Coordinates of C-alpha atoms in Angstrom, one line a residue:
M129 CA 2.3 -7.6 16.3
S130 CA 3.6 -10.4 14.3
A131 CA 1.3 -11.3 11.5
R132 CA 2.7 -14.9 11.7
A133 CA 1.8 -15.0 15.3
G134 CA -1.5 -17.0 16.4
A135 CA -4.7 -16.6 15.4
L136 CA -5.6 -13.4 13.2
P137 CA -6.9 -10.7 14.7
H138 CA -9.9 -9.0 14.8
P139 CA -10.7 -6.6 11.7
D140 CA -10.7 -3.8 14.0
E141 CA -8.0 -4.1 15.8
L142 CA -5.1 -2.3 15.8
V143 CA -1.7 -3.7 14.3
T144 CA 1.3 -1.4 13.9
P145 CA 4.4 -2.6 11.7
G146 CA 7.0 -4.5 13.5
D147 CA 9.9 -7.2 12.9
G148 CA 7.5 -9.9 11.2
P149 CA 7.1 -10.6 7.9
S150 CA 5.7 -7.6 5.8
L151 CA 5.1 -6.4 2.5
R152 CA 8.7 -5.0 1.9
H153 CA 10.2 -8.5 2.7
V154 CA 8.6 -9.8 -0.8
L155 CA 10.5 -8.7 -3.8
P156 CA 14.2 -9.2 -1.4
A157 CA 12.6 -12.8 -0.8
V158 CA 11.9 -13.0 -4.5
A159 CA 15.3 -12.3 -5.5
A160 CA 17.0 -14.6 -3.1
S161 CA 14.7 -17.8 -4.2
L162 CA 16.5 -16.8 -7.9
G163 CA 19.9 -17.1 -6.1
V164 CA 20.5 -13.1 -6.4
D165 CA 21.9 -11.1 -3.5
V166 CA 20.2 -8.4 -2.7
A167 CA 20.0 -6.3 0.3
D168 CA 18.2 -8.5 3.1
G169 CA 17.2 -10.9 0.6
A170 CA 18.4 -14.1 2.5
P171 CA 16.8 -13.3 5.8
A172 CA 13.2 -12.0 4.1
Q173 CA 13.7 -15.8 1.9
A174 CA 13.7 -17.4 5.2
L175 CA 11.4 -15.4 6.7
L176 CA 8.7 -15.7 3.9
G177 CA 9.9 -19.5 3.3
L178 CA 9.7 -18.8 -0.5
P179 CA 11.5 -21.9 -2.2
A180 CA 14.1 -21.6 -5.0
A181 CA 13.2 -20.8 -8.8
T182 CA 14.9 -19.8 -11.9
R183 CA 11.9 -17.4 -12.9
A184 CA 9.3 -15.7 -10.6
C185 CA 6.3 -13.6 -11.4
V186 CA 4.8 -11.4 -8.5
V187 CA 1.6 -10.1 -8.8
L188 CA 0.6 -6.9 -6.4
V189 CA -3.1 -6.4 -6.4
D190 CA -4.5 -2.9 -5.0
G191 CA -7.1 -3.4 -2.3
L192 CA -7.2 -6.7 -2.0
G193 CA -6.6 -7.1 2.0
H194 CA -6.2 -10.6 3.7
L195 CA -9.2 -10.3 5.7
N196 CA -11.2 -8.9 2.5
L197 CA -10.2 -11.6 0.7
A198 CA -10.9 -14.4 3.2
E199 CA -14.2 -13.1 3.8
R200 CA -15.3 -13.0 0.2
G201 CA -13.1 -16.0 -1.1
G202 CA -16.1 -17.7 -2.5
H203 CA -15.7 -15.3 -5.3
A204 CA -12.1 -16.5 -5.9
P205 CA -11.8 -20.4 -5.8
F206 CA -8.2 -20.1 -7.0
L207 CA -6.7 -17.5 -5.0
R208 CA -8.7 -19.3 -2.0
S209 CA -6.8 -22.6 -3.1
L210 CA -3.8 -20.8 -1.9
L211 CA -5.0 -19.0 1.2
A212 CA -5.3 -22.0 3.5
S213 CA -1.2 -22.6 3.7
S214 CA -0.6 -19.0 3.5
Q215 CA 0.3 -16.2 6.1
P216 CA -0.7 -12.8 5.8
L217 CA 1.4 -9.8 5.9
L218 CA 1.7 -6.8 7.5
S219 CA 1.2 -3.5 4.9
T220 CA 2.7 0.0 6.0
F221 CA 1.4 3.0 8.0
P222 CA -0.2 4.2 6.3
S223 CA -1.8 1.7 4.8
T224 CA -2.0 2.9 1.1
T225 CA -0.6 2.6 -2.3
A226 CA 2.0 5.1 -2.6
T227 CA 3.7 4.1 1.0
A228 CA 3.1 0.4 0.7
V229 CA 4.3 0.1 -3.2
A230 CA 7.6 2.1 -2.3
A231 CA 8.0 -0.5 0.8
F232 CA 7.3 -3.0 -1.6
G233 CA 9.7 -2.1 -4.3
T234 CA 12.6 -0.9 -2.0
G235 CA 12.7 -3.2 0.9
C236 CA 12.6 -0.1 2.9
G237 CA 9.9 1.2 5.3
P238 CA 8.1 4.9 4.8
G239 CA 10.4 6.2 7.4
R240 CA 13.4 5.7 4.8
T241 CA 11.5 6.5 1.6
A242 CA 9.4 9.4 3.0
M243 CA 6.3 8.1 1.0
L244 CA 4.2 8.9 3.7
G245 CA 0.6 9.1 2.6
Y246 CA -1.3 9.8 -0.3
T247 CA -0.3 13.3 0.1
V248 CA 2.6 15.1 2.1
R249 CA 3.9 18.5 3.0
V250 CA 7.2 19.0 1.3
P251 CA 10.0 20.4 3.9
E252 CA 10.8 23.0 0.9
T253 CA 7.8 24.5 -0.1
G254 CA 5.6 24.1 2.4
R255 CA 3.0 22.6 0.2
L256 CA 1.2 19.3 -0.2
G257 CA 2.3 17.2 -2.6
N258 CA 0.7 14.3 -4.2
L259 CA 2.6 10.9 -4.2
V260 CA 0.1 9.1 -6.3
S261 CA -0.1 12.0 -9.5
W262 CA 3.3 13.0 -7.8
T263 CA 1.9 16.7 -8.3
D264 CA 3.8 19.3 -6.7
M265 CA 6.8 17.0 -5.8
P266 CA 11.1 17.2 -6.4
P267 CA 12.1 14.6 -8.5
A268 CA 11.4 11.4 -7.9
D269 CA 14.8 10.2 -7.5
R270 CA 15.6 12.7 -4.9
W271 CA 12.5 12.4 -2.8
Q272 CA 12.9 8.8 -2.8
P273 CA 16.9 7.8 -3.4
H274 CA 17.3 4.3 -2.1
P275 CA 17.7 1.6 -4.3
T276 CA 14.8 -0.5 -5.3
V277 CA 15.2 -4.5 -5.5
F278 CA 14.3 -4.1 -9.2
E279 CA 17.7 -1.8 -9.8
Q280 CA 19.7 -4.7 -7.6
L281 CA 18.4 -7.4 -9.7
G282 CA 19.3 -5.7 -12.6
A283 CA 23.1 -4.8 -11.7
A284 CA 23.0 -8.7 -11.2
G285 CA 22.0 -9.3 -14.7
V286 CA 18.7 -10.3 -13.9
R287 CA 15.9 -9.5 -16.7
V288 CA 13.0 -7.9 -14.7
T289 CA 10.0 -6.7 -16.6
S290 CA 7.0 -4.3 -15.2
V291 CA 3.8 -4.5 -16.6
G292 CA 1.1 -2.1 -16.2
P293 CA -1.2 0.7 -17.6
A294 CA 0.6 3.3 -20.2
R295 CA -0.1 6.2 -17.6
F296 CA 2.1 4.8 -15.0
Q297 CA 5.2 4.3 -17.3
G298 CA 7.9 6.9 -16.3
S299 CA 5.7 8.2 -13.4
G300 CA 6.7 9.8 -10.2
L301 CA 5.5 7.0 -8.4
T302 CA 6.9 4.2 -10.6
G303 CA 10.3 6.5 -10.8
A304 CA 10.5 6.6 -6.7
A305 CA 9.4 3.1 -6.1
L306 CA 9.9 0.5 -9.2
R307 CA 12.4 2.3 -11.1
G308 CA 15.1 -0.6 -12.9
A309 CA 12.7 -2.5 -15.0
R310 CA 11.6 -2.9 -18.5
Y311 CA 8.4 -1.6 -18.4
A312 CA 5.7 -3.1 -21.0
A313 CA 2.5 -1.2 -21.3
A314 CA -1.2 -3.2 -21.0
E315 CA -4.2 -1.7 -20.1
S316 CA -6.6 -5.0 -19.5
L317 CA -6.3 -7.8 -17.2
D318 CA -5.9 -10.1 -19.8
D319 CA -3.5 -8.5 -21.9
R320 CA -1.3 -7.8 -18.6
V321 CA -1.2 -11.8 -17.9
D322 CA -0.4 -12.3 -21.8
A323 CA 2.6 -9.6 -21.3
V324 CA 3.9 -11.6 -18.3
V325 CA 3.8 -15.0 -19.7
R326 CA 6.0 -13.6 -23.1
A327 CA 8.1 -11.7 -20.5
L328 CA 8.9 -15.3 -18.4
R329 CA 9.8 -17.2 -21.5
E330 CA 13.4 -16.2 -20.5
P331 CA 14.0 -16.6 -16.8
G332 CA 13.8 -13.5 -14.9
V333 CA 11.2 -11.5 -13.0
A334 CA 7.9 -10.2 -14.2
Y335 CA 6.1 -7.7 -11.7
L336 CA 2.3 -7.4 -12.5
Y337 CA 0.1 -4.6 -11.1
W338 CA -4.0 -4.6 -11.0
H339 CA -6.2 -1.7 -9.8
D340 CA -9.6 -2.6 -10.2
V341 CA -10.2 -4.4 -7.2
D342 CA -9.2 -1.1 -5.1
K343 CA -11.2 1.6 -7.7
T344 CA -14.3 -0.6 -7.2
G345 CA -14.1 -1.0 -3.6
H346 CA -13.4 3.2 -3.3
H347 CA -16.6 3.6 -5.3
H348 CA -19.2 0.9 -4.0
G349 CA -17.5 -0.9 -0.8
W350 CA -15.6 -3.9 -0.6
G351 CA -18.8 -5.6 0.5
S352 CA -20.7 -4.9 -2.6
W353 CA -21.6 -7.1 -5.5
Q354 CA -19.6 -4.8 -7.6
W355 CA -16.6 -6.1 -5.6
G356 CA -17.1 -9.4 -5.6
E357 CA -17.2 -9.4 -9.0
A358 CA -13.8 -7.5 -9.7
L359 CA -12.6 -10.3 -7.6
A360 CA -13.8 -13.0 -9.8
E361 CA -12.6 -11.2 -12.5
L362 CA -9.0 -11.2 -11.1
D363 CA -9.4 -14.6 -10.0
A364 CA -10.2 -15.9 -13.4
A365 CA -7.1 -14.3 -15.0
L366 CA -4.7 -15.4 -12.2
G367 CA -5.7 -18.9 -12.5
R368 CA -5.0 -18.7 -16.2
L369 CA -1.6 -17.3 -15.6
A370 CA -0.8 -20.0 -12.8
R371 CA -1.8 -22.4 -15.9
S372 CA 0.2 -20.4 -18.6
L373 CA 3.7 -20.0 -16.5
P374 CA 6.5 -22.2 -17.4
R375 CA 6.8 -25.1 -14.7
D376 CA 9.9 -23.5 -12.8
T377 CA 8.1 -20.2 -12.0
L378 CA 7.7 -19.0 -8.5
L379 CA 4.0 -17.1 -8.5
V380 CA 3.7 -14.6 -5.8
V381 CA 0.2 -12.8 -5.3
T382 CA 0.2 -10.0 -2.7
A383 CA -1.6 -6.6 -2.0
D384 CA -0.5 -2.9 -0.8
H385 CA -3.6 -2.8 1.8
G386 CA -6.8 -3.7 2.7
M387 CA -10.1 -1.9 2.9
V388 CA -12.7 -0.8 5.3
D389 CA -16.3 0.5 4.3
V390 CA -16.7 3.7 6.1
D391 CA -19.7 5.4 7.8
P392 CA -20.6 9.2 6.8
A393 CA -22.4 9.4 10.0
R394 CA -18.7 9.4 11.7
R395 CA -17.3 11.7 9.0
R396 CA -15.6 14.9 10.0
D397 CA -14.4 17.6 8.0
V398 CA -11.2 19.6 9.3
G399 CA -11.8 22.6 6.9
T400 CA -15.2 23.4 8.1
D401 CA -15.2 22.1 12.0
P402 CA -13.5 24.8 13.8
V403 CA -12.5 22.8 16.7
L404 CA -10.2 20.3 14.4
G405 CA -9.1 23.1 12.3
D406 CA -7.8 25.2 15.1
G407 CA -4.2 25.7 14.9
V408 CA -4.1 23.2 11.8
A409 CA -2.1 24.9 8.9
T410 CA -1.9 21.6 6.7
A411 CA -3.4 18.3 7.0
G412 CA -2.0 15.8 4.5
G413 CA -2.2 12.0 4.3
E414 CA -5.8 11.0 3.8
P415 CA -9.1 10.4 5.6
R416 CA -7.7 7.1 7.5
A417 CA -4.3 8.3 8.3
L418 CA -3.8 12.2 8.7
H419 CA -0.5 13.9 9.1
L420 CA -1.3 17.4 10.9
H421 CA 1.3 20.5 10.5
V422 CA 0.7 22.8 12.7
A423 CA 0.7 26.7 12.5
D424 CA 3.6 28.6 13.7
G425 CA 4.0 29.1 17.4
V426 CA 1.0 26.0 17.9
D427 CA 2.0 23.6 20.6
P428 CA 1.3 20.2 18.5
G429 CA 0.7 18.5 22.2
A430 CA -2.4 20.9 22.6
V431 CA -3.8 19.9 18.7
A432 CA -3.0 16.4 20.2
A433 CA -5.0 16.8 23.4
R434 CA -7.9 18.5 21.6
W435 CA -8.3 15.9 18.4
R436 CA -8.1 13.2 21.3
D437 CA -10.8 14.8 23.1
E438 CA -12.8 15.6 20.1
L439 CA -12.6 12.5 18.4
G440 CA -12.3 9.7 21.2
D441 CA -12.7 6.2 20.2
D442 CA -12.9 6.9 16.6
A443 CA -9.0 7.8 16.4
V444 CA -5.6 7.3 17.7
V445 CA -4.0 10.3 18.0
R446 CA 0.2 10.8 18.6
T447 CA 2.5 13.6 18.5
R448 CA 4.9 13.2 15.8
D449 CA 7.9 12.1 18.9
E450 CA 5.1 9.5 19.9
A451 CA 4.0 7.8 16.4
V452 CA 7.7 7.9 15.8
G453 CA 8.8 6.3 19.3
A454 CA 6.0 4.0 18.5
G455 CA 7.3 2.5 15.5
W456 CA 4.6 3.0 13.1
F457 CA 7.1 4.5 10.2
G458 CA 10.0 2.3 11.4
P459 CA 13.3 3.9 11.4
V460 CA 13.0 7.4 10.4
E461 CA 15.9 9.3 9.0
P462 CA 16.5 12.8 9.7
R463 CA 15.5 13.9 6.3
V464 CA 12.1 12.3 6.5
L465 CA 11.2 13.6 10.2
P466 CA 9.7 16.9 8.9
V467 CA 7.7 15.3 6.2
V468 CA 6.0 13.3 9.5
G469 CA 3.1 15.2 10.6
D470 CA 3.5 17.4 13.9
V471 CA 0.5 15.4 14.7
V472 CA -0.5 12.0 13.4
V473 CA -4.1 10.5 13.4
A474 CA -5.2 7.0 12.9
M475 CA -8.6 6.7 12.4
T476 CA -10.4 3.3 14.1
G477 CA -13.7 1.7 13.6
A478 CA -15.7 3.1 10.4
A479 CA -14.6 7.0 11.2
T480 CA -13.3 9.4 8.5
V481 CA -11.7 12.7 8.9
V482 CA -11.7 14.7 5.5
D483 CA -10.5 18.1 4.4
S484 CA -12.9 19.9 1.8
R485 CA -10.4 22.5 1.4
T486 CA -8.0 19.9 -0.2
Q487 CA -10.0 17.1 -1.4
T488 CA -12.4 16.6 -4.2
P489 CA -16.3 16.2 -2.8
A490 CA -16.0 12.7 -5.1
S491 CA -13.0 11.9 -2.7
V492 CA -14.7 12.7 0.4
A493 CA -17.7 10.9 -0.6
L494 CA -15.9 7.6 -1.2
V495 CA -17.2 4.5 0.3
G496 CA -14.3 2.3 0.8
V497 CA -11.2 3.6 2.4
H498 CA -7.8 2.8 3.8
G499 CA -4.9 4.0 5.2
S500 CA -4.9 3.3 9.2
L501 CA -3.9 0.7 11.5
T502 CA -6.9 -1.6 11.6
A503 CA -5.8 -5.2 10.6
R504 CA -8.7 -5.2 7.9
E505 CA -6.2 -2.0 6.4
M506 CA -3.0 -3.6 7.5
L507 CA -3.2 -7.3 6.9
V508 CA -2.3 -8.3 2.9
P509 CA -2.0 -11.9 1.5
L510 CA 1.2 -13.6 0.5
L511 CA 0.0 -16.3 -1.6
V512 CA 2.7 -18.5 -3.2
H513 CA 2.3 -21.3 -6.3
R514 CA 4.4 -23.4 -7.9

């Protein structure tokens, strides 16, 4: 599905990554708009239609799906004013932060970056590693060796500043997806806006990350009044940012994924369910997008068939070969293939499959989640302001 083609899909419709406008095109397009030659930059700029500029600010809002924003836009007059002239982009599969931010930062799909979910099975150890906390993971530049767009910009002499929380400075995820920028630590949203404005007094690129929309959605649901307040706070700050930037600045606002509010009655637990757990050695990923690695001697096709029968319309279940062949991860490098589950599961509607053996009770009970192929999770905004 191309996000540019025709009317927006129904929120529950499944969409898969393709050749249309996507999150991985944003930073290469921004680089090209500044006149910098980076990999795939000129085609990305043409695809997204970004104008030329001498400096740019790119804002990534964690959890702000295009359809979520469109339906709650009454809380966001500034962002709503940009929405009508915008086009949605496609996120990655899984539609989750580590995967999507890596595609955003490198311009490469998850089949090249190996950033395949919240948790992934590390082939060398057979253990689950966490791509957000970078627990039980190899060094970031070994796991994700492709150059970032920030590195390419820096090599071309462009000043790049990344603004985010202090805890992300030097983290594994930052090293894998966003290395190459000068890091400016700032905690509050207003302080991050001020840091961006200071950075862009000189030509260059500034990147701002904000997480509270996603955090609030996880705990209260994206349909909650709390999510509306988090959106309103973001909107006010970004409106001030737009007014404060130099006139020749290109401001681009996007997101890593959307969010669905799930139904606890449609939650299954692979850790306690004898049918789902049979033959499954490790369940990586997250409750909306699972990578199942089967036990030695177990037929992945048999596990996939059993999950299809058991979950019915609540999931799309594919073997590794089927998921890769369908383009769920884009082109997949040989080194990445063992990271993909023997069976890959994309949940539908409001259903989830958790694993109480490896997930905390708090994470199992989250109200708002993401990761799957529904339009509500996969479509993200591309909002452009000059």
